[in-house]
Amino acid sequence: MTTIRFLTGITPSGTPHLGNYAGMMRPAIAASRSKEVENFYFLADYHALIKCQDPERVQRSTLEIAASWLAAGLDPAHVTFYRQSDIPEIPELTWFLTCATGKGLLNRAHAYKAAQDKNQEAGRDSDDGVSAGLFMYPVLMGADILAFNAHKVPVGRDQIQHIEMARDMAASFNHLYGEFLTPPEAAVDDNVATLAGLAGRQTSKSYNNTIPLFTPPAQLKKLIGSIVTDSRAPGEPKDVEGSALFQMYQAFATEAETATMRQAFAEGISWGDAKQKLYECIDREIAPMRARYEHLMSHPAEVEAILQAGAERARAHTRPLLLQLRNAVGLRNLAALGQGATKTGKAEKTALPSFKQYREKDGLFYFKLSAANGQLLLQSTGFAQPREAGQWIARLQSEGQAALADLQAHLQALPEVQPDDIAAALQQLQDAATQD
Ligand code: TRP
């Protein structure tokens, strides 16, 4: 059994706030400590360019978000932590997927449709101000995921459609070229709190009502002081239901503390006292991380080095996959063609038996040989390296039947297949390769 591979991206287009921390970072970091899973977390900076065309802000946000995750406890020894734009295989795969994806699929993306609806309501052209980047966003995201053959993608509800699209893209690509890509699944955690903002609305980068995660203590206190409450006086019982303050307290307090606070609300704690308790509770958790955050922010080269090391590890996965995919789609070294290169288009179209190389959920690499009519003739067992599967295919192609004896140990039993059919198929392939 291979370990389940989790992958998730964080778009660096703002400063992380307490809501991001409690809702996403803290649970993701806790989950990443599990030994049973392999984790890939990355800064989706190509994605940031869709929403943000201020270069300084992209750079600043990349540093802030990387430093925040590291300060909050992400361990780069345990999690492959990298920056999307350091992985050139991602844009390459984006193009392969673009060509295998129906435009209609992208027309249905919620984010694109929402932009169109807004334009229509305002009486503008429906594509007004919509960049091709926004339209292509799901393909880039699909490439992020499929380049690592990730199994599970922890995302918010708003991103589920993108994961489904990534599945569709993997299926279309595999249908055209063979089973190379693993269809991912969304992992949505509904228990995770979304914190209300200062004014009671949901926190979001676009309202200016959030508390930055690593704001200095005095500022933290001030922002907590500005959380909107009702006008109930000290001594009057207060509702925990719908209280942004209580909800935030709950996100940082222990269960026992939360129960005590619930009681205090019922007994009429003053808003001032409740805010003081909230401040203490948040600062207790954030203060130890703040020192590390400030260190990283003032030593950006350290962050850069961590991301570079992460990119190296990430590319150990993406480089071999993209080599295979380039070959699969036909972007190949011409020298490998030899004499067969002069074959006419017509000759090439005659149906031949075919090899397919693919990867299974178990992480191993397989190949199979199918007859021209689609009948399965050979089915390999799993190989740890794609190269091994490739080498066997090469031997079967060049040596034909003679390579079969050595291969026996790596074949799954197919009792209904006649040895003669295999021999004929291999002969046919060899004939085709030597034909003018
Ligand atoms: N689109 C995601 C968001 O805005 C970020 C993201 C980019 C992502 N690529 C990804 C998330 C791949 C998961 C997997 O939240």
Coordinates of C-alpha atoms and ligand atoms in Angstrom, one line a residue:
M1 CA 0.0 0.0 0.0
T2 CA 1.3 3.4 -0.9
T3 CA 0.5 6.3 1.5
I4 CA -2.3 8.6 0.6
R5 CA -1.1 11.8 -0.9
F6 CA -2.6 15.1 0.2
L7 CA -2.0 18.2 -1.7
T8 CA -3.3 21.8 -1.2
G9 CA -2.5 25.2 -2.5
I10 CA -2.7 28.6 -0.8
T11 CA -3.0 31.6 -3.0
P12 CA -0.6 34.4 -1.9
S13 CA -2.8 37.4 -2.5
G14 CA -3.2 38.9 0.9
T15 CA -2.1 38.8 4.5
P16 CA -3.3 35.8 6.5
H17 CA -5.8 36.5 9.2
L18 CA -7.1 34.8 12.3
G19 CA -9.9 33.2 10.3
N20 CA -7.4 31.6 7.8
Y21 CA -5.4 30.4 10.7
A22 CA -8.2 28.7 12.7
G23 CA -10.2 27.6 9.6
M24 CA -7.4 26.3 7.5
M25 CA -3.8 26.5 8.6
R26 CA -4.1 25.1 12.1
P27 CA -6.1 22.0 11.0
A28 CA -3.9 21.5 7.9
I29 CA -0.7 21.6 10.0
A30 CA -2.2 19.3 12.6
A31 CA -3.2 16.8 9.8
S32 CA 0.3 17.1 8.2
R33 CA 1.9 15.6 11.4
S34 CA 0.2 12.2 10.7
K35 CA 2.7 9.6 9.6
E36 CA 0.3 7.8 7.4
V37 CA 0.0 10.5 4.8
E38 CA 2.3 12.3 2.4
N39 CA 1.7 16.0 2.2
F40 CA 2.3 18.6 -0.5
Y41 CA 1.5 22.2 0.5
F42 CA 2.3 25.0 -1.9
L43 CA 2.0 28.7 -2.5
A44 CA -0.1 29.1 -5.6
D45 CA 1.6 32.2 -6.9
Y46 CA 0.6 31.7 -10.5
H47 CA -2.9 31.7 -9.3
A48 CA -2.2 35.0 -7.4
L49 CA -1.6 36.7 -10.8
I50 CA -5.2 36.2 -11.7
K51 CA -6.5 38.4 -8.9
C52 CA -3.5 40.6 -8.2
Q53 CA -1.4 42.5 -10.7
D54 CA 0.6 44.4 -8.1
P55 CA 4.1 42.8 -8.2
E56 CA 5.1 44.1 -4.8
R57 CA 2.0 42.7 -3.2
V58 CA 2.5 39.3 -4.8
Q59 CA 6.0 39.1 -3.5
R60 CA 5.2 40.5 -0.1
S61 CA 2.2 38.2 0.3
T62 CA 4.3 35.2 -0.8
L63 CA 6.8 35.9 1.9
E64 CA 4.1 36.6 4.5
I65 CA 2.2 33.4 3.8
A66 CA 5.2 31.2 3.7
A67 CA 6.5 32.7 7.0
S68 CA 3.1 32.3 8.5
W69 CA 2.8 28.7 7.7
L70 CA 6.3 28.0 8.9
A71 CA 5.8 30.0 12.1
A72 CA 2.5 28.2 12.7
G73 CA 4.3 25.0 12.9
L74 CA 4.5 23.5 9.3
D75 CA 7.5 21.3 9.3
P76 CA 9.2 21.4 5.9
A77 CA 11.0 18.2 6.7
H78 CA 7.7 16.4 6.9
V79 CA 5.7 18.4 4.3
T80 CA 6.9 19.1 0.8
F81 CA 6.4 22.9 1.0
Y82 CA 7.1 24.7 -2.3
R83 CA 6.1 27.6 -4.5
Q84 CA 4.1 26.8 -7.6
S85 CA 6.2 29.0 -9.9
D86 CA 9.3 27.0 -9.1
I87 CA 7.8 23.9 -10.7
P88 CA 8.0 24.4 -14.5
E89 CA 6.3 21.1 -15.1
I90 CA 3.0 22.7 -13.8
P91 CA 2.6 25.1 -16.7
E92 CA 3.7 22.4 -19.1
L93 CA 1.0 20.1 -17.8
T94 CA -1.4 23.0 -17.8
W95 CA -1.0 23.1 -21.6
F96 CA -1.4 19.3 -22.1
L97 CA -4.6 19.5 -20.0
T98 CA -5.8 22.6 -21.9
C99 CA -5.7 20.7 -25.1
A100 CA -7.5 17.7 -23.6
T101 CA -10.3 19.7 -21.9
G102 CA -13.5 20.9 -23.6
K103 CA -14.0 24.6 -23.5
G104 CA -17.6 23.9 -22.4
L105 CA -16.3 22.5 -19.2
L106 CA -14.6 25.7 -18.4
N107 CA -17.7 27.8 -19.4
R108 CA -19.5 26.1 -16.5
A109 CA -16.9 27.1 -13.8
H110 CA -18.7 28.9 -11.0
A111 CA -16.0 31.7 -10.7
Y112 CA -16.2 32.4 -14.4
K113 CA -20.0 32.3 -14.5
A114 CA -20.2 34.6 -11.5
A115 CA -18.1 37.2 -13.3
Q116 CA -20.3 36.9 -16.3
D117 CA -23.5 37.2 -14.4
K118 CA -22.2 40.3 -12.7
N119 CA -21.4 41.9 -16.0
Q120 CA -24.8 41.0 -17.4
E121 CA -26.6 42.5 -14.4
A122 CA -24.6 45.7 -14.9
G123 CA -25.5 45.7 -18.6
R124 CA -21.9 45.2 -19.7
D125 CA -20.5 42.7 -22.2
S126 CA -20.5 39.4 -20.4
D127 CA -16.7 39.0 -20.7
D128 CA -15.9 42.6 -19.7
G129 CA -12.8 42.6 -17.5
V130 CA -12.6 38.8 -17.5
S131 CA -9.1 37.7 -18.2
A132 CA -8.3 34.5 -20.0
G133 CA -6.4 33.6 -16.8
L134 CA -9.7 33.6 -14.8
F135 CA -11.2 31.4 -17.4
M136 CA -8.3 29.0 -17.4
Y137 CA -8.0 28.9 -13.6
P138 CA -9.5 25.5 -13.2
V139 CA -6.9 24.0 -15.7
L140 CA -4.0 25.5 -13.8
M141 CA -5.4 24.1 -10.6
G142 CA -6.0 20.7 -12.2
A143 CA -2.3 20.7 -13.3
D144 CA -1.3 21.5 -9.7
I145 CA -3.0 18.4 -8.5
L146 CA -2.4 16.0 -11.3
A147 CA 1.3 16.8 -11.6
F148 CA 1.6 15.0 -8.2
N149 CA -1.0 12.4 -8.8
A150 CA -2.5 13.5 -5.5
H151 CA -5.3 11.4 -4.1
K152 CA -6.9 13.9 -1.7
V153 CA -7.2 17.6 -1.9
P154 CA -8.3 19.4 1.3
V155 CA -10.3 22.4 0.2
G156 CA -13.2 24.7 1.2
R157 CA -16.7 24.0 -0.3
D158 CA -16.2 26.7 -2.9
Q159 CA -13.4 24.7 -4.5
I160 CA -15.2 21.3 -4.9
Q161 CA -16.2 22.1 -8.4
H162 CA -12.5 22.6 -9.3
I163 CA -11.6 19.2 -8.0
E164 CA -14.4 17.6 -10.0
M165 CA -13.1 19.4 -13.1
A166 CA -9.6 18.0 -12.3
R167 CA -11.1 14.6 -12.3
D168 CA -12.7 15.2 -15.7
M169 CA -9.4 16.5 -17.1
A170 CA -7.6 13.4 -15.8
A171 CA -10.2 11.2 -17.4
S172 CA -10.0 13.0 -20.8
F173 CA -6.3 12.9 -20.8
N174 CA -6.1 9.2 -19.8
H175 CA -8.7 8.4 -22.4
L176 CA -6.6 9.9 -25.1
Y177 CA -3.1 8.8 -24.0
G178 CA -3.3 6.0 -21.4
E179 CA -3.7 5.8 -17.6
F180 CA -1.2 8.3 -16.5
L181 CA -3.2 10.6 -14.2
T182 CA -4.9 9.8 -10.9
P183 CA -8.3 11.4 -10.5
P184 CA -8.2 13.3 -7.2
E185 CA -10.9 13.6 -4.5
A186 CA -11.9 16.7 -2.5
A187 CA -11.5 16.3 1.2
V188 CA -13.9 18.8 2.8
D189 CA -13.9 19.2 6.6
D190 CA -17.2 20.6 7.6
N191 CA -16.2 20.8 11.3
V192 CA -13.8 23.5 10.5
A193 CA -15.0 26.9 11.8
T194 CA -15.3 29.9 9.5
L195 CA -14.9 32.9 11.8
A196 CA -17.1 35.9 11.6
G197 CA -15.3 39.1 10.9
L198 CA -15.1 42.1 13.2
A199 CA -18.4 43.4 11.9
G200 CA -20.0 40.0 12.2
R201 CA -19.8 39.2 8.5
Q202 CA -17.7 36.3 7.4
T203 CA -14.0 36.9 7.2
S204 CA -12.8 37.4 3.7
K205 CA -9.8 39.1 2.2
S206 CA -12.0 41.6 0.5
Y207 CA -13.7 43.1 3.5
N208 CA -11.3 45.1 5.6
N209 CA -12.7 43.5 8.8
T210 CA -10.2 40.9 9.7
I211 CA -7.5 40.5 12.3
P212 CA -4.1 39.8 10.7
L213 CA -2.7 36.7 12.3
F214 CA 0.6 38.2 13.4
T215 CA -0.4 41.7 14.2
P216 CA 1.6 43.1 17.2
P217 CA -0.1 42.6 20.6
A218 CA -1.2 46.2 21.0
Q219 CA -2.8 46.2 17.6
L220 CA -4.4 42.8 18.3
K221 CA -5.9 44.2 21.5
K222 CA -7.2 47.2 19.6
L223 CA -8.8 45.2 16.8
I224 CA -10.4 42.9 19.3
G225 CA -11.8 46.0 21.0
S226 CA -13.4 47.0 17.8
I227 CA -15.4 43.7 17.4
V228 CA -19.0 44.8 17.0
T229 CA -21.2 43.8 19.9
D230 CA -24.8 44.7 20.9
S231 CA -25.5 47.3 23.5
R232 CA -26.3 45.1 26.5
A233 CA -24.9 46.5 29.7
P234 CA -22.7 44.6 32.2
G235 CA -24.9 42.3 34.2
E236 CA -27.4 41.7 31.4
P237 CA -27.3 38.2 30.0
K238 CA -25.8 37.9 26.6
D239 CA -26.4 35.6 23.6
V240 CA -23.6 33.3 22.5
E241 CA -25.7 32.6 19.4
G242 CA -24.5 34.8 16.6
S243 CA -21.8 36.4 18.7
A244 CA -18.7 36.9 16.7
L245 CA -16.8 37.4 19.9
F246 CA -17.9 34.1 21.4
Q247 CA -17.3 32.3 18.2
M248 CA -13.7 33.6 18.0
Y249 CA -13.2 32.7 21.7
Q250 CA -14.4 29.2 21.0
A251 CA -11.9 28.8 18.1
F252 CA -9.0 29.4 20.4
A253 CA -10.1 28.2 23.9
T254 CA -10.2 24.8 25.3
E255 CA -13.6 23.1 25.7
A256 CA -13.7 23.8 29.4
E257 CA -12.9 27.5 28.9
T258 CA -15.6 27.7 26.3
A259 CA -18.1 26.2 28.7
T260 CA -17.0 28.7 31.3
M261 CA -17.4 31.6 28.8
R262 CA -20.9 30.4 27.8
Q263 CA -21.8 30.5 31.5
A264 CA -20.3 34.0 31.8
F265 CA -22.3 35.2 28.9
A266 CA -25.5 33.9 30.6
E267 CA -24.5 35.7 33.8
G268 CA -23.9 39.0 32.0
I269 CA -20.2 39.4 31.7
S270 CA -19.4 42.9 30.4
W271 CA -18.3 43.1 26.8
G272 CA -15.1 44.7 28.0
D273 CA -14.2 41.8 30.2
A274 CA -15.2 39.3 27.5
K275 CA -12.9 41.1 25.0
Q276 CA -10.0 41.0 27.5
K277 CA -10.4 37.3 27.9
L278 CA -10.6 36.8 24.2
Y279 CA -7.4 38.8 23.7
E280 CA -5.6 36.7 26.4
C281 CA -6.8 33.5 24.8
I282 CA -5.7 34.4 21.3
D283 CA -2.4 35.8 22.4
R284 CA -1.6 32.7 24.4
E285 CA -1.6 30.7 21.2
I286 CA -0.1 33.3 18.8
A287 CA 2.6 34.8 20.9
P288 CA 5.0 31.9 20.8
M289 CA 4.7 31.8 17.0
R290 CA 5.1 35.6 16.6
A291 CA 8.8 35.5 17.4
R292 CA 9.5 32.9 14.6
Y293 CA 7.3 34.9 12.2
E294 CA 9.2 38.1 12.8
H295 CA 12.5 36.3 12.4
L296 CA 11.5 34.9 9.1
M297 CA 10.1 38.2 7.9
S298 CA 13.4 39.8 8.5
H299 CA 15.4 36.9 7.0
P300 CA 13.6 36.3 3.7
A301 CA 16.6 34.4 2.3
E302 CA 15.9 31.7 4.9
V303 CA 12.3 31.4 3.6
E304 CA 13.6 31.3 0.0
A305 CA 16.0 28.5 0.9
I306 CA 13.3 26.5 2.4
L307 CA 11.1 26.9 -0.6
Q308 CA 13.9 26.0 -3.0
A309 CA 14.6 22.8 -1.1
G310 CA 10.9 22.1 -1.2
A311 CA 10.8 22.7 -5.0
E312 CA 13.7 20.2 -5.5
R313 CA 11.7 17.5 -3.6
A314 CA 8.6 18.4 -5.5
R315 CA 10.3 18.2 -8.9
A316 CA 11.5 14.7 -8.0
H317 CA 7.9 13.8 -8.6
T318 CA 6.9 16.1 -11.4
R319 CA 10.0 15.7 -13.7
P320 CA 9.7 11.9 -14.3
L321 CA 5.9 12.2 -14.7
L322 CA 6.2 15.0 -17.3
L323 CA 8.9 13.0 -19.2
Q324 CA 6.4 10.2 -19.5
L325 CA 3.6 12.6 -20.5
R326 CA 5.7 14.3 -23.2
N327 CA 6.4 11.0 -24.7
A328 CA 2.7 9.9 -24.3
V329 CA 1.4 13.0 -26.2
G330 CA 4.1 12.6 -28.9
L331 CA 6.6 15.3 -28.0
R332 CA 9.5 12.9 -28.6
N333 CA 13.1 12.8 -29.5
L334 CA 13.0 12.2 -33.3
A335 CA 16.2 10.2 -33.3
A336 CA 14.2 7.4 -31.5
L337 CA 12.1 7.0 -34.6
G338 CA 14.9 5.5 -36.8
Q339 CA 13.7 4.3 -40.2
G340 CA 10.1 4.1 -39.4
A341 CA 10.0 7.9 -39.8
T342 CA 9.3 7.6 -43.5
K343 CA 6.1 5.6 -43.0
T344 CA 3.1 7.1 -44.8
G345 CA 0.3 8.4 -42.8
K346 CA -1.9 5.7 -44.2
A347 CA 0.3 2.9 -43.0
E348 CA 0.4 4.4 -39.6
K349 CA -3.3 4.3 -39.3
T350 CA -3.7 0.6 -39.8
A351 CA -4.6 -0.8 -36.4
L352 CA -1.8 -2.3 -34.4
P353 CA -1.5 -3.9 -31.0
S354 CA -0.5 -1.3 -28.5
F355 CA 1.4 -0.9 -25.3
K356 CA 0.1 1.3 -22.5
Q357 CA 2.0 2.5 -19.5
Y358 CA 0.2 3.8 -16.5
R359 CA 0.2 4.3 -12.8
E360 CA -2.2 2.8 -10.4
K361 CA -3.6 4.2 -7.1
D362 CA -1.0 2.0 -5.3
G363 CA 1.6 4.3 -6.7
L364 CA 3.3 1.6 -8.8
F365 CA 3.8 1.7 -12.6
Y366 CA 2.3 -0.9 -14.9
F367 CA 2.1 -1.7 -18.5
K368 CA -0.2 -3.7 -20.7
L369 CA -0.3 -4.9 -24.2
S370 CA -3.6 -4.9 -26.0
A371 CA -4.4 -6.5 -29.4
A372 CA -5.5 -4.3 -32.3
N373 CA -9.1 -5.3 -31.4
G374 CA -8.6 -4.2 -27.8
Q375 CA -8.2 -7.6 -26.2
L376 CA -5.9 -7.6 -23.3
L377 CA -2.8 -9.8 -24.0
L378 CA -0.2 -9.0 -21.4
Q379 CA -0.6 -7.3 -18.0
S380 CA 2.4 -6.5 -16.0
T381 CA 2.7 -6.5 -12.2
G382 CA 3.6 -3.2 -10.6
F383 CA 7.0 -1.6 -10.8
A384 CA 8.4 0.9 -8.4
Q385 CA 10.0 3.0 -11.3
P386 CA 8.3 4.0 -14.5
R387 CA 11.6 3.3 -16.2
E388 CA 11.3 -0.4 -15.4
A389 CA 8.0 -0.7 -17.2
G390 CA 9.4 1.3 -20.1
Q391 CA 12.4 -0.9 -20.4
W392 CA 10.3 -4.0 -20.6
I393 CA 8.2 -2.5 -23.3
A394 CA 11.3 -1.5 -25.2
R395 CA 12.6 -5.1 -25.0
L396 CA 9.3 -6.6 -26.1
Q397 CA 9.3 -4.2 -29.0
S398 CA 12.8 -5.0 -30.1
E399 CA 13.2 -8.7 -29.2
G400 CA 9.5 -9.7 -29.5
Q401 CA 8.7 -13.2 -28.3
A402 CA 12.3 -13.8 -27.1
A403 CA 11.9 -11.3 -24.3
L404 CA 8.8 -13.0 -22.9
A405 CA 10.7 -15.7 -21.0
D406 CA 12.5 -13.2 -18.9
L407 CA 9.3 -11.2 -18.3
Q408 CA 7.2 -14.1 -16.9
A409 CA 7.9 -13.2 -13.3
H410 CA 6.5 -9.7 -13.9
L411 CA 3.3 -10.7 -15.6
Q412 CA -0.1 -11.2 -14.1
A413 CA -1.8 -14.5 -15.1
L414 CA -4.3 -14.1 -18.0
P415 CA -5.6 -17.7 -18.4
E416 CA -8.0 -16.9 -21.2
V417 CA -5.2 -15.5 -23.5
Q418 CA -3.7 -17.8 -26.2
P419 CA 0.1 -17.7 -26.3
D420 CA -0.3 -17.6 -30.1
D421 CA -2.2 -14.4 -30.0
I422 CA 0.6 -12.8 -27.9
A423 CA 3.3 -14.1 -30.3
A424 CA 1.3 -12.8 -33.3
A425 CA 0.8 -9.4 -31.8
L426 CA 4.5 -9.0 -31.0
Q427 CA 5.4 -10.1 -34.5
Q428 CA 3.0 -7.6 -35.9
L429 CA 4.6 -4.8 -33.9
Q430 CA 8.1 -5.9 -35.0
D431 CA 7.0 -6.0 -38.6
A432 CA 5.5 -2.6 -38.3
A433 CA 8.7 -1.2 -36.8
T434 CA 10.9 -2.5 -39.6
Q435 CA 8.5 -1.7 -42.5
D436 CA 9.4 1.1 -44.8
Ligands
TRP1 N1 -7.8 27.8 -5.8 C1 -7.4 27.5 -4.5 C2 -8.0 28.6 -3.6 O1 -8.2 29.7 -4.0 C3 -5.9 27.5 -4.3 C4 -5.3 26.4 -5.1 C5 -4.6 26.6 -6.2 C6 -5.4 25.1 -4.8 N2 -4.2 25.3 -6.7 C7 -4.7 24.4 -5.9 C8 -6.0 24.3 -3.8 C9 -4.6 23.0 -5.9 C10 -5.9 22.9 -3.8 C11 -5.2 22.3 -4.9 O2 -8.3 28.3 -2.4

